[in-house]
PDB file of C-alpha atoms in Angstrom:
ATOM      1  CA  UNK A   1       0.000   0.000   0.000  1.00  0.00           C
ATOM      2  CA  UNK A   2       1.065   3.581  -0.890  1.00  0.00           C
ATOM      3  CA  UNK A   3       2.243   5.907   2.015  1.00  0.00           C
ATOM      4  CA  UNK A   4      -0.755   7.782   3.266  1.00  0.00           C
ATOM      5  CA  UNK A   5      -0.202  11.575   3.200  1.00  0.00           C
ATOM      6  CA  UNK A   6      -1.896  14.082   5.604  1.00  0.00           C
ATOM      7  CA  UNK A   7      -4.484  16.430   3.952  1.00  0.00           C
ATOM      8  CA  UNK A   8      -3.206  19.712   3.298  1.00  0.00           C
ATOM      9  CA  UNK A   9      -4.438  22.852   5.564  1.00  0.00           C
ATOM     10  CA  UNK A  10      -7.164  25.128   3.548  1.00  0.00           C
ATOM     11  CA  UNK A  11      -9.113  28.062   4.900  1.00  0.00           C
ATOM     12  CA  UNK A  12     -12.500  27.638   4.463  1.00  0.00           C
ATOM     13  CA  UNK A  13     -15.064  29.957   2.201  1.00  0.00           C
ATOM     14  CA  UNK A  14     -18.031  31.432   2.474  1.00  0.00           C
ATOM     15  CA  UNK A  15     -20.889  30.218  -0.027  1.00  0.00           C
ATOM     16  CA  UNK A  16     -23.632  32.072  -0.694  1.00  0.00           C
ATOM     17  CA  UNK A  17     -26.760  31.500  -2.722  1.00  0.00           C
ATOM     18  CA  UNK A  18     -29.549  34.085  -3.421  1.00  0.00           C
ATOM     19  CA  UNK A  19     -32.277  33.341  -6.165  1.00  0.00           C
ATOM     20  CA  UNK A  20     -35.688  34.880  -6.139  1.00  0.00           C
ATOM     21  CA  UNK A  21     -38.333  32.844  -4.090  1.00  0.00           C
ATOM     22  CA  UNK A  22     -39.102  29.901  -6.136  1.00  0.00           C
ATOM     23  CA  UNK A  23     -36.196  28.893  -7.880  1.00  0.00           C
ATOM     24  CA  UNK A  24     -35.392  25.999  -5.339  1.00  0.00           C
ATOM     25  CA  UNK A  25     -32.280  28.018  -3.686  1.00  0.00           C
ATOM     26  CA  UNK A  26     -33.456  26.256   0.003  1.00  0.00           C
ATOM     27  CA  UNK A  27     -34.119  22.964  -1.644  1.00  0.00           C
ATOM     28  CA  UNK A  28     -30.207  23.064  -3.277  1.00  0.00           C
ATOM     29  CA  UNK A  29     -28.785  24.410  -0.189  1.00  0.00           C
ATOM     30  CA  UNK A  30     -29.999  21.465   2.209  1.00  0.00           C
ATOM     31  CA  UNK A  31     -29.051  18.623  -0.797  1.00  0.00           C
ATOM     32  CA  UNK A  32     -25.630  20.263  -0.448  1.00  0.00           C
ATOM     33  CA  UNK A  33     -24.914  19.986   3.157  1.00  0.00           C
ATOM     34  CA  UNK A  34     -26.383  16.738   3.345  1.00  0.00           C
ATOM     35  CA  UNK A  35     -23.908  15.372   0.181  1.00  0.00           C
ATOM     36  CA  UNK A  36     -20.871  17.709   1.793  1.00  0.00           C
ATOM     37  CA  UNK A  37     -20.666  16.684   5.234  1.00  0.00           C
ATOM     38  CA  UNK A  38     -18.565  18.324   7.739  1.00  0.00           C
ATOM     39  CA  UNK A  39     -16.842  20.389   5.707  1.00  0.00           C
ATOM     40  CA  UNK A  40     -19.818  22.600   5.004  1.00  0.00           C
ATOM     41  CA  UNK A  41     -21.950  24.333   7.817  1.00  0.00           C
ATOM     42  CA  UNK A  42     -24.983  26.283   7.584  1.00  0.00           C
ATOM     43  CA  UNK A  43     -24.662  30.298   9.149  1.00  0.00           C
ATOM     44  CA  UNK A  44     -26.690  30.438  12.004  1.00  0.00           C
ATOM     45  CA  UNK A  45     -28.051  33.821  12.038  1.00  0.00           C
ATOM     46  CA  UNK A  46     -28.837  36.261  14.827  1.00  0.00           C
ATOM     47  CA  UNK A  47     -32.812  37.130  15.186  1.00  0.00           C
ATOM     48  CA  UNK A  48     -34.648  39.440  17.551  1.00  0.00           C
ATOM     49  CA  UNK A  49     -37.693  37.287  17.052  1.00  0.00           C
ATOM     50  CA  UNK A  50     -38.965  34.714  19.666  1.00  0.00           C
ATOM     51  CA  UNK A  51     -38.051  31.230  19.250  1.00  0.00           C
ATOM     52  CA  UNK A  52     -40.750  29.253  17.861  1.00  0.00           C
ATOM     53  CA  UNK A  53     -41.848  25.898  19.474  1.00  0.00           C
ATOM     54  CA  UNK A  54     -39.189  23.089  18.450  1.00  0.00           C
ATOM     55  CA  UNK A  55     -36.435  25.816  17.614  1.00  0.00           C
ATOM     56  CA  UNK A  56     -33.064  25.446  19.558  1.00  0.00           C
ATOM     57  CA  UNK A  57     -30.924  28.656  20.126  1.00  0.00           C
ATOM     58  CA  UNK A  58     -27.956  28.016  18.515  1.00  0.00           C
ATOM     59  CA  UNK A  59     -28.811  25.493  16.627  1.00  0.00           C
ATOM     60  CA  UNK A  60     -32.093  27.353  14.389  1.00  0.00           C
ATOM     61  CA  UNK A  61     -30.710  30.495  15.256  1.00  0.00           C
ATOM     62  CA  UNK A  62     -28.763  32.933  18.093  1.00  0.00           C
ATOM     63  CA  UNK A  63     -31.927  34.471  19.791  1.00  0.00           C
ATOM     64  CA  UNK A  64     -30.975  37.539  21.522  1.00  0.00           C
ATOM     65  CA  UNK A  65     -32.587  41.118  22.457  1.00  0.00           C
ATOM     66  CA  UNK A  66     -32.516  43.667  20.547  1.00  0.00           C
ATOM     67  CA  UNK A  67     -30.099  45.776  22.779  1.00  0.00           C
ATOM     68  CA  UNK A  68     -27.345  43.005  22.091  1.00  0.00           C
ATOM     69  CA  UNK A  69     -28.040  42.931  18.368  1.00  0.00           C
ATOM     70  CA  UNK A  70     -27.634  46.662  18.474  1.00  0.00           C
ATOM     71  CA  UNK A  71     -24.634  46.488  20.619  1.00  0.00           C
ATOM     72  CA  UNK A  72     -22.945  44.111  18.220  1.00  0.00           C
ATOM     73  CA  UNK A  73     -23.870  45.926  14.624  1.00  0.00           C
ATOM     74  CA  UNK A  74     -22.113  49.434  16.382  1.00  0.00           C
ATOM     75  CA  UNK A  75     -19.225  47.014  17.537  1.00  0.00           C
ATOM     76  CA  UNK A  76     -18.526  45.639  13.703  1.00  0.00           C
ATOM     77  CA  UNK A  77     -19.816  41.740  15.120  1.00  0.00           C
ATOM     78  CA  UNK A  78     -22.400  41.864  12.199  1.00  0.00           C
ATOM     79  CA  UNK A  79     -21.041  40.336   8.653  1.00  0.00           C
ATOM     80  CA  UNK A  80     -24.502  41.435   7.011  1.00  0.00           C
ATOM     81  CA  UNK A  81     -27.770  41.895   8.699  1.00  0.00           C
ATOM     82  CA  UNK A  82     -31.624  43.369   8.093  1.00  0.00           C
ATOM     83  CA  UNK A  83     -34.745  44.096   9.631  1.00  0.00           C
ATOM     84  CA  UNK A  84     -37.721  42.022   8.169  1.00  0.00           C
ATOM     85  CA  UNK A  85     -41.473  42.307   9.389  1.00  0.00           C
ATOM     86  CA  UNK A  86     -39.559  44.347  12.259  1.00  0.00           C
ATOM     87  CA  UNK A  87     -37.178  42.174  13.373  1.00  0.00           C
ATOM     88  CA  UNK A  88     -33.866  42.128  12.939  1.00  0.00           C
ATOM     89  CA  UNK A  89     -31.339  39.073  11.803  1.00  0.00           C
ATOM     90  CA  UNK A  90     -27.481  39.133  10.939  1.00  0.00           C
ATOM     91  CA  UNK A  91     -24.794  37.246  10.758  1.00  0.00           C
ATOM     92  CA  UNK A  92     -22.071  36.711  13.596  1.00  0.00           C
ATOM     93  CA  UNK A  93     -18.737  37.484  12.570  1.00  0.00           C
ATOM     94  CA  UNK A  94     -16.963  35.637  15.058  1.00  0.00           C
ATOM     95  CA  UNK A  95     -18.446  32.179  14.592  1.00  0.00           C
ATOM     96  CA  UNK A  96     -17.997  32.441  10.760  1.00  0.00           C
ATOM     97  CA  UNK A  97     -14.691  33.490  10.981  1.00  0.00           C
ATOM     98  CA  UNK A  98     -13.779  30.750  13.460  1.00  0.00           C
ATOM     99  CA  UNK A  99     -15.223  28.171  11.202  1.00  0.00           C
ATOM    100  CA  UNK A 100     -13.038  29.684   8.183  1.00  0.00           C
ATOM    101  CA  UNK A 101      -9.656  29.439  10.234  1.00  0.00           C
ATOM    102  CA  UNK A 102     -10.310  25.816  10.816  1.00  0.00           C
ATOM    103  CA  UNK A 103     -10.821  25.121   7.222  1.00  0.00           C
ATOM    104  CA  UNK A 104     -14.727  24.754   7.491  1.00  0.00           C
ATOM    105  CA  UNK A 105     -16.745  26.060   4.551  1.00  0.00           C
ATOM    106  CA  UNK A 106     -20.172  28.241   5.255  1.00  0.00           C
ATOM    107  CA  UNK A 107     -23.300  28.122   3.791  1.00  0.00           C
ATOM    108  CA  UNK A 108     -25.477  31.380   3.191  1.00  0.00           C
ATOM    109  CA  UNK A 109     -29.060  31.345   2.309  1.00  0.00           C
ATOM    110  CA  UNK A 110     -29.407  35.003   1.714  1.00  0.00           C
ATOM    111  CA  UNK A 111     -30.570  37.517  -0.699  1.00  0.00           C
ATOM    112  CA  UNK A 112     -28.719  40.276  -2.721  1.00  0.00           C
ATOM    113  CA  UNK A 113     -28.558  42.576  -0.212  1.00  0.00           C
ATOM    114  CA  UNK A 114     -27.030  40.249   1.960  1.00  0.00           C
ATOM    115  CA  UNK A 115     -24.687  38.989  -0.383  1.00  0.00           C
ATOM    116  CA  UNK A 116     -23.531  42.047  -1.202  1.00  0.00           C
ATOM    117  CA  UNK A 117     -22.916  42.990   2.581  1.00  0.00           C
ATOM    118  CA  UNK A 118     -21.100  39.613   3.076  1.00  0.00           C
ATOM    119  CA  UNK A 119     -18.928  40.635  -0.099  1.00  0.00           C
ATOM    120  CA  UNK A 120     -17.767  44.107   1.085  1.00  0.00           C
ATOM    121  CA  UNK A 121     -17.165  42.717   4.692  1.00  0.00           C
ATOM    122  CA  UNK A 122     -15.030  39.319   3.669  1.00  0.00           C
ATOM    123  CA  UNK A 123     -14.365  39.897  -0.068  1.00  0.00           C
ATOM    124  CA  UNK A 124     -11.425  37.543  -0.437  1.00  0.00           C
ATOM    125  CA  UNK A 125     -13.424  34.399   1.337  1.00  0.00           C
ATOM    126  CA  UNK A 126     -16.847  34.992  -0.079  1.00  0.00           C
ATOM    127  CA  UNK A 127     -18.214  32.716  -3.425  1.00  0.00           C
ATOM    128  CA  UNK A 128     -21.347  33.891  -4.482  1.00  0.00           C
ATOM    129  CA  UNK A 129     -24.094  31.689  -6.946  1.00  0.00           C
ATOM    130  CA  UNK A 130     -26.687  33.033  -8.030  1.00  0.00           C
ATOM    131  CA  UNK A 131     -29.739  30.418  -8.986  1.00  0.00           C
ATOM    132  CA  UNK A 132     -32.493  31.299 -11.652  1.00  0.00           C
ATOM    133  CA  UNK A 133     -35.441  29.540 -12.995  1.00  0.00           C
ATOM    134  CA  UNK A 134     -34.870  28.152 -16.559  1.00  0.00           C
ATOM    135  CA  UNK A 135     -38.329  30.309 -17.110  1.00  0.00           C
ATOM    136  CA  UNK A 136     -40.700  32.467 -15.668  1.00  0.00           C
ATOM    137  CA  UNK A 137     -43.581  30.181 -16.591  1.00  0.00           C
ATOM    138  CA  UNK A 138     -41.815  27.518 -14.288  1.00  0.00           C
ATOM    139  CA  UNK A 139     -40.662  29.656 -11.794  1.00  0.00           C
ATOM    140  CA  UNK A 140     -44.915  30.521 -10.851  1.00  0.00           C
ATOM    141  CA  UNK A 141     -45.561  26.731 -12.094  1.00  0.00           C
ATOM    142  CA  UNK A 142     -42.967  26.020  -8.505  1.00  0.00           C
ATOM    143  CA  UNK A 143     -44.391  28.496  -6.583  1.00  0.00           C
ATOM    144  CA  UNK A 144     -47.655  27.657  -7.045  1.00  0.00           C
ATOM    145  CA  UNK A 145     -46.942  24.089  -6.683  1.00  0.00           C
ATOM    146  CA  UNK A 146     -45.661  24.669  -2.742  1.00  0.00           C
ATOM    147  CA  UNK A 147     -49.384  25.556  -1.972  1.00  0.00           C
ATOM    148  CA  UNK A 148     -48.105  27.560   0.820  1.00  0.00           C
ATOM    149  CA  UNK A 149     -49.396  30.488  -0.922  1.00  0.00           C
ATOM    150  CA  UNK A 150     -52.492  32.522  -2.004  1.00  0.00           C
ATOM    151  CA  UNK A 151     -53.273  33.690  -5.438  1.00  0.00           C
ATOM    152  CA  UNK A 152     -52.265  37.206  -4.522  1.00  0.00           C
ATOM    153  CA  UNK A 153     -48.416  36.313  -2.646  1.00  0.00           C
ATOM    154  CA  UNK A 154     -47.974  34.268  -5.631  1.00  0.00           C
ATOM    155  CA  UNK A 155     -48.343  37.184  -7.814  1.00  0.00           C
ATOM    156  CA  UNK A 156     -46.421  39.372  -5.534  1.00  0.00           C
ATOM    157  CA  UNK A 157     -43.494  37.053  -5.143  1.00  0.00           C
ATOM    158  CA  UNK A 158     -43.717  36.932  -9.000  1.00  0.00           C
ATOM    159  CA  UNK A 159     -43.250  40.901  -9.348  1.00  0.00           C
ATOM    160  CA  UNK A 160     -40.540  40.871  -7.122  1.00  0.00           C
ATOM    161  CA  UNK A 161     -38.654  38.824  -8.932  1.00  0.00           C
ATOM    162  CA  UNK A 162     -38.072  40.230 -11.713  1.00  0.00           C
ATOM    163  CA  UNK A 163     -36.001  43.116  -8.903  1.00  0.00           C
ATOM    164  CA  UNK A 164     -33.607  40.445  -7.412  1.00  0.00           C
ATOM    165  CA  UNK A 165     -32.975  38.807 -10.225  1.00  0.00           C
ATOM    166  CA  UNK A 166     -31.191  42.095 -11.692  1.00  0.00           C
ATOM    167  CA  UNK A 167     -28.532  41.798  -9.756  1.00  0.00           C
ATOM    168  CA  UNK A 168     -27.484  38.604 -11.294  1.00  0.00           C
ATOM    169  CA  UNK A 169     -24.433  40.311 -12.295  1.00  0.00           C
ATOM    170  CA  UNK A 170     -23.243  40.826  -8.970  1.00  0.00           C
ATOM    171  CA  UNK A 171     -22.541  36.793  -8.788  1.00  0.00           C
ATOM    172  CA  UNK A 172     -19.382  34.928  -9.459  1.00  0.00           C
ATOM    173  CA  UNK A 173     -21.707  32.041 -10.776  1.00  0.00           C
ATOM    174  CA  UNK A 174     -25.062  31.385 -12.054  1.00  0.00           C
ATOM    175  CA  UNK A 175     -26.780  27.988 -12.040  1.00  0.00           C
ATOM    176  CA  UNK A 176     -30.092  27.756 -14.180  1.00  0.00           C
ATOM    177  CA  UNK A 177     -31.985  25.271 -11.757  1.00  0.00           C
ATOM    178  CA  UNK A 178     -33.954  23.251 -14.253  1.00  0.00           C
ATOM    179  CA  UNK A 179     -32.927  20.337 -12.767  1.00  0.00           C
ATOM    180  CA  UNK A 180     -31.958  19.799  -9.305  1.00  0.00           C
ATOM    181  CA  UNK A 181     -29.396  16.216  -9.408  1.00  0.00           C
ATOM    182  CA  UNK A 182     -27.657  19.043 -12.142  1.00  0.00           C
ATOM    183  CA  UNK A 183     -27.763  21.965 -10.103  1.00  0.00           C
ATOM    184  CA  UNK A 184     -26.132  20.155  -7.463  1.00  0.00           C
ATOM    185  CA  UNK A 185     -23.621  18.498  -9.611  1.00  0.00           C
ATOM    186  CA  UNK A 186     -22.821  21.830 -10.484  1.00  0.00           C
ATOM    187  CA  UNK A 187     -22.490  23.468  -6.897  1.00  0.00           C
ATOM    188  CA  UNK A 188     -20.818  20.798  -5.798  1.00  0.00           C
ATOM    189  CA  UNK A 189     -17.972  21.497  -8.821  1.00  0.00           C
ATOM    190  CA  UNK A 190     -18.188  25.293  -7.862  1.00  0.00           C
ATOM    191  CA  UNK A 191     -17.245  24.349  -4.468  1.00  0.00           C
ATOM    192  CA  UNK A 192     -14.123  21.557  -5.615  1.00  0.00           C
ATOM    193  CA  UNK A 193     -12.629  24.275  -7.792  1.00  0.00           C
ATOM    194  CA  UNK A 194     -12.607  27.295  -5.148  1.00  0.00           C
ATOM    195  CA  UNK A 195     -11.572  24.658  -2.579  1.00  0.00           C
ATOM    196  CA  UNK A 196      -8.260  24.109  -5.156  1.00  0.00           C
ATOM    197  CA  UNK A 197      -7.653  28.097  -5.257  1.00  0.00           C
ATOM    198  CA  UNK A 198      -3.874  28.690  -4.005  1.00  0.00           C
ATOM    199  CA  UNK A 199      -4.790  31.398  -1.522  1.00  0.00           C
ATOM    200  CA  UNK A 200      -7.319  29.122   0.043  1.00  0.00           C
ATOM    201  CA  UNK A 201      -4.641  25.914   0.499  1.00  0.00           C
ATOM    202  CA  UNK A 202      -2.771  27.722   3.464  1.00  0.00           C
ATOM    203  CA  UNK A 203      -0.909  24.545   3.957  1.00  0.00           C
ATOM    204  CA  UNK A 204       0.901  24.586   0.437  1.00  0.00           C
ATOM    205  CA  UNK A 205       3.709  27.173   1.127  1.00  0.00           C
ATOM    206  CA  UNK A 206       4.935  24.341   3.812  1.00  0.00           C
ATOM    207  CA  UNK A 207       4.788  21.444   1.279  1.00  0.00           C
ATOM    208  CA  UNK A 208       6.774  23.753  -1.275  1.00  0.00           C
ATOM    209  CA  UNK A 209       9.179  24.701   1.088  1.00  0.00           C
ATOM    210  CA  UNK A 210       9.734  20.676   2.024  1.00  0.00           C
ATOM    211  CA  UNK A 211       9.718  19.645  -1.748  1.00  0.00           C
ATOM    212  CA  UNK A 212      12.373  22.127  -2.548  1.00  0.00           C
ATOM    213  CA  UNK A 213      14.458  21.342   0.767  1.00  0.00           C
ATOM    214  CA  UNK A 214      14.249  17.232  -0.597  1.00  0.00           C
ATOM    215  CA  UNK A 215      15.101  17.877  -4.075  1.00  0.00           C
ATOM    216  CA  UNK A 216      17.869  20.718  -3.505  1.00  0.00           C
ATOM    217  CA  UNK A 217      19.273  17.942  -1.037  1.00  0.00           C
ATOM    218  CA  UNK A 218      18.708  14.856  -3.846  1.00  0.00           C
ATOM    219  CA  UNK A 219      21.035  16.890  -6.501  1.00  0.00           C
ATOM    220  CA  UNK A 220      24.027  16.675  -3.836  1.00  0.00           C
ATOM    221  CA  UNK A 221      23.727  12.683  -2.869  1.00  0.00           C
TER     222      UNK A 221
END
């Protein structure tokens, strides 16, 4: 058998995926951390909100008040956050960057806005995909199909997507989901390749350093 080699040190990335509602962005996202393992986590956000029966803090989310929320966005803890229906949610910048130094990859479910915070906070560790609907007749064909809606969300999820799916160009990837084994074949080579990038292999300047020491040494004996 062939001498087993220790896997080489990486710092871990941020992946982010924003689509407009519909497009199966939440569907992709769990098929990927259940095919990735380990190696990919899910952010676990901040919320103001109460927890709702069955929801774990820390696991679901961070529940906290909205004087500690406020006390962390003024002290720069906050990678990206909002205010929705008049709460508030963000991300924890220690946790994620924690995760990062110990070669763990994070998952973000987020929209534009988000993305775009994430981006200007932690530009050189954050991969954004964007997904769209191979159609608009499919994308309210999906939407429909959850029967989660009425008639008149529907339609307004429909307007609004034509808004968040102009910043498209904003992404470092698109995936047309019209086919979700595809779409994740293609995350998952997204993910391989941006695992491979030098800067992220912290481990290789080490290796280099040993190959050269062996092979300067091998031209001598």
């Amino acid at each position: 058998m062939g001498e087993v080699l220790p896997q080489q040190k990486r710092r871990g990335l941020l992946f982010v995926l924003s689509s407009p509602s519909g497009a199966g962005k939440t569907t992709l996202g769990r098929r990927l951390l259940e095919g990735e393992g380990p190696a990919l986590r899910m952010s676990v956000s901040l919320t103001t909100r109460p927890a709702r029966p069955g929801e774990t803090d820390g696991e679901d989310y961070w529940f906290v008040d909205e004087a500690r929320f406020g006390e962390l966005r003024e002290q720069g803890g906050l990678l990206e956050w909002a205010q929705v229906f008049g709460n508030y949610y963000g991300t924890p910048r220690k946790q994620v960057e924690a995760s990062l130094a110990a070669g763990h990859d994070v998952l973000f479910d987020v929209d534009w806005q988000g993305a775009r915070q994430l981006a200007e906070a932690m530009a050189d560790d954050v991969v954004r995909v964007f997904i769209l609907p191979p159609s608009a007749q499919i994308l309210e064909s999906r939407l429909t199909s959850r029967n989660q809606d009425s008639a008149e969300v529907v339609a307004l999820r429909m307007a609004q997507a034509s808004g968040e799916i102009s910043h498209w160009n904003e992404y470092d990837y698109v995936v047309v989901n019209q086919e979700i084994d595809r779409s994740i074949m293609q995350l998952q080579a997204i993910l391989a390749a941006e695992r491979l990038k030098r800067v992220r292999q912290t481990g290789l300047t080490n290796l280099v350093e040993d190959l050269q020491r062996a092979l300067g040494q091998s031209v001598w004996h």
